[in-house]
Short mmCIF file of N, CA, C and O in Angstrom, two decimals:
data_model
loop_
_atom_site.label_atom_id
_atom_site.label_comp_id
_atom_site.label_asym_id
_atom_site.label_seq_id
_atom_site.Cartn_x
_atom_site.Cartn_y
_atom_site.Cartn_z
N UNK U 1 36.02 9.34 -30.82
CA UNK U 1 36.28 8.08 -31.52
C UNK U 1 34.96 7.33 -31.70
O UNK U 1 34.19 7.21 -30.76
N UNK U 2 34.73 6.85 -32.87
CA UNK U 2 33.50 6.13 -33.15
C UNK U 2 33.74 4.63 -33.01
O UNK U 2 34.79 4.11 -33.36
N UNK U 3 32.76 3.94 -32.46
CA UNK U 3 32.80 2.48 -32.37
C UNK U 3 31.85 1.91 -33.41
O UNK U 3 30.73 2.41 -33.57
N UNK U 4 32.30 0.85 -34.08
CA UNK U 4 31.54 0.28 -35.19
C UNK U 4 31.26 -1.20 -34.92
O UNK U 4 32.17 -1.94 -34.50
N UNK U 5 30.04 -1.61 -35.18
CA UNK U 5 29.65 -3.01 -35.00
C UNK U 5 28.91 -3.48 -36.24
O UNK U 5 27.85 -2.92 -36.58
N UNK U 6 29.44 -4.50 -36.92
CA UNK U 6 28.80 -5.06 -38.11
C UNK U 6 27.85 -6.18 -37.73
O UNK U 6 28.03 -6.86 -36.72
N UNK U 7 26.87 -6.39 -38.59
CA UNK U 7 25.94 -7.51 -38.45
C UNK U 7 25.38 -7.85 -39.81
O UNK U 7 25.57 -7.09 -40.78
N UNK U 8 24.69 -8.99 -39.88
CA UNK U 8 24.01 -9.35 -41.11
C UNK U 8 24.70 -10.40 -41.95
O UNK U 8 24.17 -10.84 -42.97
N UNK U 9 25.90 -10.81 -41.55
CA UNK U 9 26.58 -11.84 -42.32
C UNK U 9 25.90 -13.19 -42.17
O UNK U 9 24.99 -13.36 -41.36
N UNK U 10 26.33 -14.14 -42.97
CA UNK U 10 25.74 -15.47 -42.91
C UNK U 10 26.19 -16.31 -44.08
O UNK U 10 27.12 -15.95 -44.80
N UNK U 11 25.50 -17.44 -44.25
CA UNK U 11 25.80 -18.36 -45.34
C UNK U 11 24.66 -18.37 -46.34
O UNK U 11 23.50 -18.51 -45.95
N UNK U 12 25.00 -18.21 -47.61
CA UNK U 12 23.99 -18.22 -48.67
C UNK U 12 24.54 -19.00 -49.85
O UNK U 12 25.75 -19.21 -49.98
N UNK U 13 23.64 -19.40 -50.73
CA UNK U 13 24.05 -20.05 -51.96
C UNK U 13 24.35 -19.00 -53.02
O UNK U 13 23.87 -17.86 -52.96
N UNK U 14 25.15 -19.39 -53.98
CA UNK U 14 25.48 -18.49 -55.08
C UNK U 14 24.20 -17.97 -55.73
O UNK U 14 23.24 -18.73 -55.92
N UNK U 15 24.20 -16.69 -56.03
CA UNK U 15 23.02 -16.04 -56.59
C UNK U 15 22.13 -15.39 -55.56
O UNK U 15 21.22 -14.64 -55.92
N UNK U 16 22.38 -15.69 -54.30
CA UNK U 16 21.56 -15.14 -53.23
C UNK U 16 21.97 -13.74 -52.84
O UNK U 16 22.87 -13.13 -53.44
N UNK U 17 21.31 -13.23 -51.81
CA UNK U 17 21.55 -11.86 -51.36
C UNK U 17 21.74 -11.82 -49.85
O UNK U 17 21.23 -12.68 -49.12
N UNK U 18 22.47 -10.82 -49.42
CA UNK U 18 22.63 -10.51 -48.00
C UNK U 18 22.68 -9.00 -47.84
O UNK U 18 23.14 -8.29 -48.75
N UNK U 19 22.26 -8.55 -46.67
CA UNK U 19 22.36 -7.12 -46.36
C UNK U 19 23.15 -6.98 -45.07
O UNK U 19 22.73 -7.46 -44.01
N UNK U 20 24.29 -6.35 -45.17
CA UNK U 20 25.13 -6.09 -44.00
C UNK U 20 24.80 -4.72 -43.42
O UNK U 20 24.49 -3.79 -44.16
N UNK U 21 24.91 -4.63 -42.11
CA UNK U 21 24.72 -3.36 -41.43
C UNK U 21 25.92 -3.07 -40.54
O UNK U 21 26.58 -3.98 -40.04
N UNK U 22 26.15 -1.79 -40.34
CA UNK U 22 27.23 -1.33 -39.46
C UNK U 22 26.65 -0.21 -38.62
O UNK U 22 26.25 0.83 -39.16
N UNK U 23 26.57 -0.45 -37.32
CA UNK U 23 26.00 0.54 -36.41
C UNK U 23 27.12 1.28 -35.70
O UNK U 23 28.05 0.66 -35.17
N UNK U 24 27.02 2.59 -35.69
CA UNK U 24 28.05 3.42 -35.07
C UNK U 24 27.56 3.98 -33.75
O UNK U 24 26.39 4.39 -33.62
N UNK U 25 28.45 4.01 -32.77
CA UNK U 25 28.16 4.65 -31.48
C UNK U 25 29.36 5.51 -31.09
O UNK U 25 30.46 5.33 -31.60
N UNK U 26 29.11 6.46 -30.23
CA UNK U 26 30.19 7.29 -29.72
C UNK U 26 30.42 8.55 -30.50
O UNK U 26 31.09 9.48 -30.04
N UNK U 27 29.91 8.62 -31.72
CA UNK U 27 30.08 9.79 -32.55
C UNK U 27 29.08 9.73 -33.68
O UNK U 27 28.64 8.65 -34.07
N UNK U 28 28.73 10.88 -34.21
CA UNK U 28 27.79 10.91 -35.32
C UNK U 28 28.42 10.37 -36.59
O UNK U 28 29.53 10.77 -36.97
N UNK U 29 27.71 9.46 -37.24
CA UNK U 29 28.23 8.84 -38.46
C UNK U 29 28.35 9.86 -39.59
O UNK U 29 29.18 9.70 -40.49
N UNK U 30 27.53 10.89 -39.55
CA UNK U 30 27.39 11.81 -40.67
C UNK U 30 28.69 12.50 -41.08
O UNK U 30 28.84 12.90 -42.23
N UNK U 31 29.63 12.62 -40.16
CA UNK U 31 30.86 13.35 -40.49
C UNK U 31 31.94 12.48 -41.12
O UNK U 31 32.97 12.98 -41.55
N UNK U 32 31.71 11.18 -41.18
CA UNK U 32 32.75 10.26 -41.62
C UNK U 32 32.62 9.80 -43.08
O UNK U 32 31.51 9.67 -43.60
N UNK U 33 33.77 9.56 -43.66
CA UNK U 33 33.84 8.79 -44.89
C UNK U 33 33.79 7.32 -44.47
O UNK U 33 34.57 6.88 -43.63
N UNK U 34 32.87 6.60 -45.05
CA UNK U 34 32.62 5.21 -44.63
C UNK U 34 32.89 4.24 -45.77
O UNK U 34 32.57 4.52 -46.94
N UNK U 35 33.46 3.11 -45.41
CA UNK U 35 33.73 2.08 -46.42
C UNK U 35 33.47 0.70 -45.87
O UNK U 35 33.49 0.48 -44.66
N UNK U 36 33.21 -0.20 -46.78
CA UNK U 36 33.19 -1.63 -46.51
C UNK U 36 34.45 -2.24 -47.13
O UNK U 36 34.77 -1.96 -48.29
N UNK U 37 35.12 -3.06 -46.35
CA UNK U 37 36.26 -3.83 -46.81
C UNK U 37 35.95 -5.31 -46.59
O UNK U 37 35.05 -5.66 -45.82
N UNK U 38 36.72 -6.16 -47.22
CA UNK U 38 36.60 -7.59 -46.96
C UNK U 38 37.98 -8.23 -47.00
O UNK U 38 38.90 -7.72 -47.64
N UNK U 39 38.07 -9.35 -46.31
CA UNK U 39 39.33 -10.08 -46.27
C UNK U 39 39.05 -11.57 -46.26
O UNK U 39 38.40 -12.07 -45.34
N UNK U 40 39.53 -12.24 -47.29
CA UNK U 40 39.42 -13.68 -47.38
C UNK U 40 40.67 -14.30 -46.78
O UNK U 40 41.73 -13.66 -46.72
N UNK U 41 40.60 -15.55 -46.33
CA UNK U 41 41.76 -16.20 -45.73
C UNK U 41 42.96 -16.19 -46.67
O UNK U 41 42.84 -16.53 -47.85
N UNK U 42 44.10 -15.76 -46.16
CA UNK U 42 45.31 -15.74 -46.95
C UNK U 42 45.43 -14.59 -47.93
O UNK U 42 46.39 -14.52 -48.70
N UNK U 43 44.46 -13.69 -47.91
CA UNK U 43 44.49 -12.56 -48.85
C UNK U 43 44.52 -11.24 -48.08
O UNK U 43 44.18 -11.17 -46.91
N UNK U 44 44.92 -10.20 -48.79
CA UNK U 44 44.93 -8.87 -48.20
C UNK U 44 43.52 -8.31 -48.10
O UNK U 44 42.62 -8.70 -48.85
N UNK U 45 43.36 -7.40 -47.15
CA UNK U 45 42.07 -6.73 -47.02
C UNK U 45 41.88 -5.81 -48.23
O UNK U 45 42.79 -5.07 -48.61
N UNK U 46 40.69 -5.86 -48.81
CA UNK U 46 40.42 -5.06 -50.00
C UNK U 46 39.16 -4.24 -49.85
O UNK U 46 38.20 -4.67 -49.19
N UNK U 47 39.16 -3.08 -50.44
CA UNK U 47 37.99 -2.23 -50.41
C UNK U 47 36.90 -2.73 -51.32
O UNK U 47 37.18 -3.25 -52.41
N UNK U 48 35.67 -2.58 -50.88
CA UNK U 48 34.51 -3.05 -51.64
C UNK U 48 33.64 -1.87 -52.08
O UNK U 48 33.26 -1.77 -53.24
N UNK U 49 33.31 -1.00 -51.14
CA UNK U 49 32.44 0.13 -51.43
C UNK U 49 32.72 1.26 -50.46
O UNK U 49 33.09 1.03 -49.31
N UNK U 50 32.54 2.48 -50.95
CA UNK U 50 32.79 3.67 -50.15
C UNK U 50 31.66 4.66 -50.34
O UNK U 50 31.07 4.74 -51.43
N UNK U 51 31.38 5.44 -49.29
CA UNK U 51 30.39 6.50 -49.40
C UNK U 51 30.89 7.71 -48.61
O UNK U 51 31.34 7.58 -47.47
N UNK U 52 30.83 8.88 -49.24
CA UNK U 52 31.29 10.10 -48.59
C UNK U 52 30.18 10.67 -47.72
O UNK U 52 29.01 10.25 -47.80
N UNK U 53 30.51 11.65 -46.89
CA UNK U 53 29.45 12.29 -46.08
C UNK U 53 28.34 12.89 -46.93
O UNK U 53 27.20 12.99 -46.47
N UNK U 54 28.66 13.27 -48.16
CA UNK U 54 27.63 13.83 -49.04
C UNK U 54 26.91 12.78 -49.86
O UNK U 54 26.01 13.11 -50.63
N UNK U 55 27.31 11.52 -49.71
CA UNK U 55 26.60 10.45 -50.38
C UNK U 55 27.18 9.98 -51.69
O UNK U 55 26.58 9.13 -52.37
N UNK U 56 28.33 10.49 -52.08
CA UNK U 56 28.95 9.99 -53.30
C UNK U 56 29.50 8.60 -53.02
O UNK U 56 30.10 8.35 -51.99
N UNK U 57 29.29 7.70 -53.97
CA UNK U 57 29.71 6.32 -53.77
C UNK U 57 30.77 5.89 -54.77
O UNK U 57 30.90 6.46 -55.86
N UNK U 58 31.51 4.88 -54.38
CA UNK U 58 32.50 4.28 -55.27
C UNK U 58 32.57 2.80 -54.94
O UNK U 58 32.46 2.41 -53.78
N UNK U 59 32.73 1.98 -55.97
CA UNK U 59 32.75 0.53 -55.81
C UNK U 59 33.99 -0.08 -56.45
O UNK U 59 34.50 0.44 -57.44
N UNK U 60 34.40 -1.21 -55.90
CA UNK U 60 35.43 -1.98 -56.56
C UNK U 60 34.84 -2.60 -57.83
O UNK U 60 33.62 -2.70 -57.97
N UNK U 61 35.69 -3.02 -58.72
CA UNK U 61 35.20 -3.64 -59.95
C UNK U 61 34.38 -4.89 -59.64
O UNK U 61 33.37 -5.17 -60.30
N UNK U 62 34.77 -5.63 -58.62
CA UNK U 62 34.06 -6.87 -58.30
C UNK U 62 32.68 -6.60 -57.68
O UNK U 62 31.80 -7.46 -57.74
N UNK U 63 32.51 -5.44 -57.09
CA UNK U 63 31.25 -5.11 -56.42
C UNK U 63 30.29 -4.32 -57.30
O UNK U 63 29.07 -4.31 -57.04
N UNK U 64 30.84 -3.69 -58.31
CA UNK U 64 30.02 -2.82 -59.16
C UNK U 64 28.87 -3.58 -59.76
O UNK U 64 29.02 -4.72 -60.22
N UNK U 65 27.70 -2.98 -59.76
CA UNK U 65 26.47 -3.54 -60.35
C UNK U 65 25.85 -4.66 -59.53
O UNK U 65 24.78 -5.16 -59.90
N UNK U 66 26.50 -5.08 -58.45
CA UNK U 66 25.92 -6.13 -57.59
C UNK U 66 25.69 -5.65 -56.17
O UNK U 66 24.75 -6.08 -55.49
N UNK U 67 26.57 -4.76 -55.68
CA UNK U 67 26.49 -4.29 -54.30
C UNK U 67 26.05 -2.83 -54.28
O UNK U 67 26.36 -2.06 -55.19
N UNK U 68 25.35 -2.46 -53.21
CA UNK U 68 24.94 -1.06 -53.03
C UNK U 68 25.23 -0.63 -51.60
O UNK U 68 24.76 -1.26 -50.65
N UNK U 69 26.01 0.41 -51.47
CA UNK U 69 26.31 0.97 -50.16
C UNK U 69 25.37 2.14 -49.90
O UNK U 69 25.03 2.90 -50.81
N UNK U 70 24.93 2.25 -48.65
CA UNK U 70 24.06 3.36 -48.29
C UNK U 70 24.29 3.72 -46.82
O UNK U 70 24.85 2.93 -46.07
N UNK U 71 23.87 4.91 -46.48
CA UNK U 71 24.03 5.36 -45.10
C UNK U 71 22.75 6.02 -44.63
O UNK U 71 22.07 6.69 -45.40
N UNK U 72 22.40 5.80 -43.37
CA UNK U 72 21.28 6.47 -42.74
C UNK U 72 21.85 7.19 -41.53
O UNK U 72 22.02 6.59 -40.46
N UNK U 73 22.16 8.44 -41.72
CA UNK U 73 22.82 9.19 -40.66
C UNK U 73 21.90 9.44 -39.47
O UNK U 73 22.37 9.60 -38.35
N UNK U 74 20.60 9.45 -39.71
CA UNK U 74 19.66 9.61 -38.59
C UNK U 74 19.72 8.41 -37.66
O UNK U 74 19.56 8.55 -36.44
N UNK U 75 19.96 7.22 -38.24
CA UNK U 75 20.04 6.00 -37.45
C UNK U 75 21.48 5.60 -37.15
O UNK U 75 21.72 4.58 -36.52
N UNK U 76 22.43 6.44 -37.61
CA UNK U 76 23.85 6.14 -37.40
C UNK U 76 24.22 4.76 -37.93
O UNK U 76 24.96 4.00 -37.28
N UNK U 77 23.72 4.44 -39.12
CA UNK U 77 23.89 3.10 -39.67
C UNK U 77 24.40 3.15 -41.10
O UNK U 77 23.92 3.96 -41.91
N UNK U 78 25.33 2.26 -41.41
CA UNK U 78 25.84 2.06 -42.76
C UNK U 78 25.37 0.68 -43.22
O UNK U 78 25.34 -0.26 -42.42
N UNK U 79 25.01 0.57 -44.49
CA UNK U 79 24.53 -0.72 -45.00
C UNK U 79 25.26 -1.10 -46.28
O UNK U 79 25.79 -0.25 -46.98
N UNK U 80 25.25 -2.40 -46.55
CA UNK U 80 25.77 -2.91 -47.83
C UNK U 80 24.80 -3.99 -48.30
O UNK U 80 24.72 -5.07 -47.70
N UNK U 81 24.06 -3.69 -49.35
CA UNK U 81 23.18 -4.67 -49.97
C UNK U 81 23.97 -5.43 -51.01
O UNK U 81 24.52 -4.82 -51.93
N UNK U 82 24.04 -6.74 -50.86
CA UNK U 82 24.82 -7.57 -51.76
C UNK U 82 23.89 -8.53 -52.49
O UNK U 82 23.23 -9.35 -51.85
N UNK U 83 23.84 -8.41 -53.79
CA UNK U 83 23.02 -9.28 -54.63
C UNK U 83 23.89 -10.12 -55.55
O UNK U 83 25.07 -9.82 -55.74
N UNK U 84 23.29 -11.15 -56.10
CA UNK U 84 24.00 -12.01 -57.05
C UNK U 84 25.35 -12.45 -56.49
O UNK U 84 26.39 -12.38 -57.16
N UNK U 85 25.32 -12.93 -55.27
CA UNK U 85 26.56 -13.30 -54.59
C UNK U 85 27.23 -14.49 -55.27
O UNK U 85 26.57 -15.38 -55.81
N UNK U 86 28.57 -14.46 -55.23
CA UNK U 86 29.38 -15.50 -55.85
C UNK U 86 30.28 -16.13 -54.78
O UNK U 86 30.57 -15.49 -53.76
N UNK U 87 30.73 -17.36 -55.00
CA UNK U 87 31.63 -17.98 -54.01
C UNK U 87 32.86 -17.12 -53.71
O UNK U 87 33.35 -17.12 -52.58
N UNK U 88 33.33 -16.39 -54.70
CA UNK U 88 34.51 -15.54 -54.47
C UNK U 88 34.22 -14.32 -53.62
O UNK U 88 35.14 -13.59 -53.25
N UNK U 89 32.96 -14.09 -53.25
CA UNK U 89 32.62 -13.03 -52.31
C UNK U 89 32.79 -13.49 -50.87
O UNK U 89 32.65 -12.68 -49.94
N UNK U 90 33.09 -14.76 -50.67
CA UNK U 90 33.28 -15.29 -49.32
C UNK U 90 34.45 -14.60 -48.64
O UNK U 90 35.57 -14.57 -49.17
N UNK U 91 34.20 -14.01 -47.47
CA UNK U 91 35.22 -13.25 -46.76
C UNK U 91 34.63 -12.73 -45.46
O UNK U 91 33.42 -12.79 -45.23
N UNK U 92 35.52 -12.19 -44.62
CA UNK U 92 35.08 -11.41 -43.47
C UNK U 92 34.90 -9.98 -43.96
O UNK U 92 35.81 -9.43 -44.62
N UNK U 93 33.78 -9.39 -43.66
CA UNK U 93 33.48 -8.04 -44.11
C UNK U 93 33.57 -7.08 -42.94
O UNK U 93 33.02 -7.34 -41.86
N UNK U 94 34.25 -5.96 -43.17
CA UNK U 94 34.48 -4.96 -42.14
C UNK U 94 33.95 -3.61 -42.61
O UNK U 94 34.11 -3.24 -43.78
N UNK U 95 33.38 -2.85 -41.69
CA UNK U 95 33.12 -1.45 -41.99
C UNK U 95 34.21 -0.60 -41.34
O UNK U 95 34.81 -1.01 -40.33
N UNK U 96 34.47 0.54 -41.94
CA UNK U 96 35.54 1.41 -41.47
C UNK U 96 35.15 2.86 -41.67
O UNK U 96 34.42 3.20 -42.61
N UNK U 97 35.65 3.71 -40.78
CA UNK U 97 35.35 5.14 -40.83
C UNK U 97 36.63 5.95 -40.84
O UNK U 97 37.60 5.62 -40.14
N UNK U 98 36.61 7.01 -41.63
CA UNK U 98 37.75 7.92 -41.70
C UNK U 98 37.25 9.35 -41.65
O UNK U 98 36.17 9.65 -42.16
N UNK U 99 38.06 10.22 -41.06
CA UNK U 99 37.69 11.63 -41.00
C UNK U 99 37.69 12.25 -42.39
O UNK U 99 36.87 13.11 -42.69
N UNK U 100 38.62 11.81 -43.22
CA UNK U 100 38.68 12.34 -44.57
C UNK U 100 39.48 11.36 -45.43
O UNK U 100 40.49 10.82 -44.97
N UNK U 101 39.01 11.20 -46.65
CA UNK U 101 39.70 10.33 -47.59
C UNK U 101 39.74 11.02 -48.94
O UNK U 101 38.71 11.49 -49.42
N UNK U 102 40.91 11.08 -49.53
CA UNK U 102 41.04 11.73 -50.82
C UNK U 102 40.43 10.87 -51.92
O UNK U 102 40.38 9.64 -51.83
N UNK U 103 39.95 11.55 -52.93
CA UNK U 103 39.36 10.86 -54.09
C UNK U 103 40.37 9.89 -54.69
O UNK U 103 41.54 10.20 -54.82
N UNK U 104 39.89 8.72 -55.00
CA UNK U 104 40.66 7.60 -55.58
C UNK U 104 41.54 6.90 -54.55
O UNK U 104 42.21 5.93 -54.89
N UNK U 105 41.51 7.35 -53.31
CA UNK U 105 42.24 6.67 -52.25
C UNK U 105 41.29 6.07 -51.22
O UNK U 105 41.70 5.78 -50.09
N UNK U 106 40.04 5.89 -51.63
CA UNK U 106 39.02 5.44 -50.69
C UNK U 106 39.29 4.04 -50.16
O UNK U 106 38.81 3.70 -49.09
N UNK U 107 40.03 3.23 -50.90
CA UNK U 107 40.23 1.84 -50.51
C UNK U 107 41.62 1.57 -49.93
O UNK U 107 42.06 0.43 -49.87
N UNK U 108 42.28 2.63 -49.54
CA UNK U 108 43.57 2.45 -48.87
C UNK U 108 43.30 2.25 -47.39
O UNK U 108 42.81 3.16 -46.70
N UNK U 109 43.63 1.09 -46.85
CA UNK U 109 43.27 0.77 -45.47
C UNK U 109 43.91 1.71 -44.46
O UNK U 109 43.33 1.98 -43.41
N UNK U 110 45.08 2.23 -44.78
CA UNK U 110 45.79 3.10 -43.83
C UNK U 110 45.07 4.44 -43.63
O UNK U 110 45.39 5.17 -42.69
N UNK U 111 44.11 4.75 -44.47
CA UNK U 111 43.33 5.98 -44.30
C UNK U 111 42.31 5.88 -43.18
O UNK U 111 41.75 6.89 -42.77
N UNK U 112 42.05 4.67 -42.72
CA UNK U 112 40.97 4.44 -41.77
C UNK U 112 41.52 4.10 -40.39
O UNK U 112 42.39 3.23 -40.26
N UNK U 113 41.01 4.79 -39.38
CA UNK U 113 41.47 4.51 -38.02
C UNK U 113 40.35 4.00 -37.12
O UNK U 113 40.53 3.87 -35.90
N UNK U 114 39.21 3.71 -37.73
CA UNK U 114 38.09 3.15 -36.97
C UNK U 114 37.56 1.95 -37.73
O UNK U 114 37.13 2.09 -38.88
N UNK U 115 37.61 0.79 -37.09
CA UNK U 115 37.19 -0.46 -37.72
C UNK U 115 36.25 -1.23 -36.82
O UNK U 115 36.38 -1.21 -35.60
N UNK U 116 35.33 -1.93 -37.44
CA UNK U 116 34.50 -2.88 -36.72
C UNK U 116 35.22 -4.21 -36.59
O UNK U 116 36.33 -4.40 -37.10
N UNK U 117 34.56 -5.16 -35.94
CA UNK U 117 35.18 -6.46 -35.69
C UNK U 117 34.96 -7.44 -36.84
O UNK U 117 35.59 -8.49 -36.89
N UNK U 118 34.06 -7.10 -37.74
CA UNK U 118 33.82 -7.92 -38.92
C UNK U 118 32.62 -8.84 -38.78
O UNK U 118 32.22 -9.21 -37.69
N UNK U 119 32.06 -9.20 -39.93
CA UNK U 119 30.99 -10.18 -39.99
C UNK U 119 31.27 -11.11 -41.17
O UNK U 119 31.67 -10.66 -42.24
N UNK U 120 31.10 -12.41 -40.95
CA UNK U 120 31.50 -13.40 -41.95
C UNK U 120 30.40 -13.61 -42.99
O UNK U 120 29.22 -13.78 -42.64
N UNK U 121 30.81 -13.61 -44.24
CA UNK U 121 29.93 -13.93 -45.35
C UNK U 121 30.49 -15.16 -46.06
O UNK U 121 31.66 -15.17 -46.46
N UNK U 122 29.66 -16.19 -46.21
CA UNK U 122 30.08 -17.41 -46.88
C UNK U 122 29.09 -17.71 -47.99
O UNK U 122 27.88 -17.81 -47.73
N UNK U 123 29.59 -17.85 -49.21
CA UNK U 123 28.75 -18.13 -50.37
C UNK U 123 29.16 -19.48 -50.93
O UNK U 123 30.30 -19.69 -51.32
N UNK U 124 28.21 -20.38 -50.98
CA UNK U 124 28.48 -21.72 -51.48
C UNK U 124 27.99 -21.86 -52.92
O UNK U 124 27.00 -21.24 -53.32
N UNK U 125 28.68 -22.72 -53.66
CA UNK U 125 28.31 -22.91 -55.08
C UNK U 125 27.26 -23.98 -55.24
O UNK U 125 26.94 -24.71 -54.32
#
């Protein structure tokens, strides 16, 4: 079982950038399908970005062209570079790991059995 810890959240103004990190322990990150999810108050958790063990990526429509997911398996770390942040990006951000995720089902939360505790991102207008 892999343990995940997110960091890098904070408060920024609209148009700013943040870089989130997710550090894995207990197991090698390289074997997992990894995703970033977010959850705003009163809303369901939604997928933001996914990366397969081979490095193929997929983004939600809201994240496309602004966010970049990457993985450094040597450092057992997952990252999310977020640029051009908007107030609607305000949420708790979680990283998650799955042994396998089918194509086009990357953002189904039930596919993931390993979650971090989350890091808060707040974007002010």
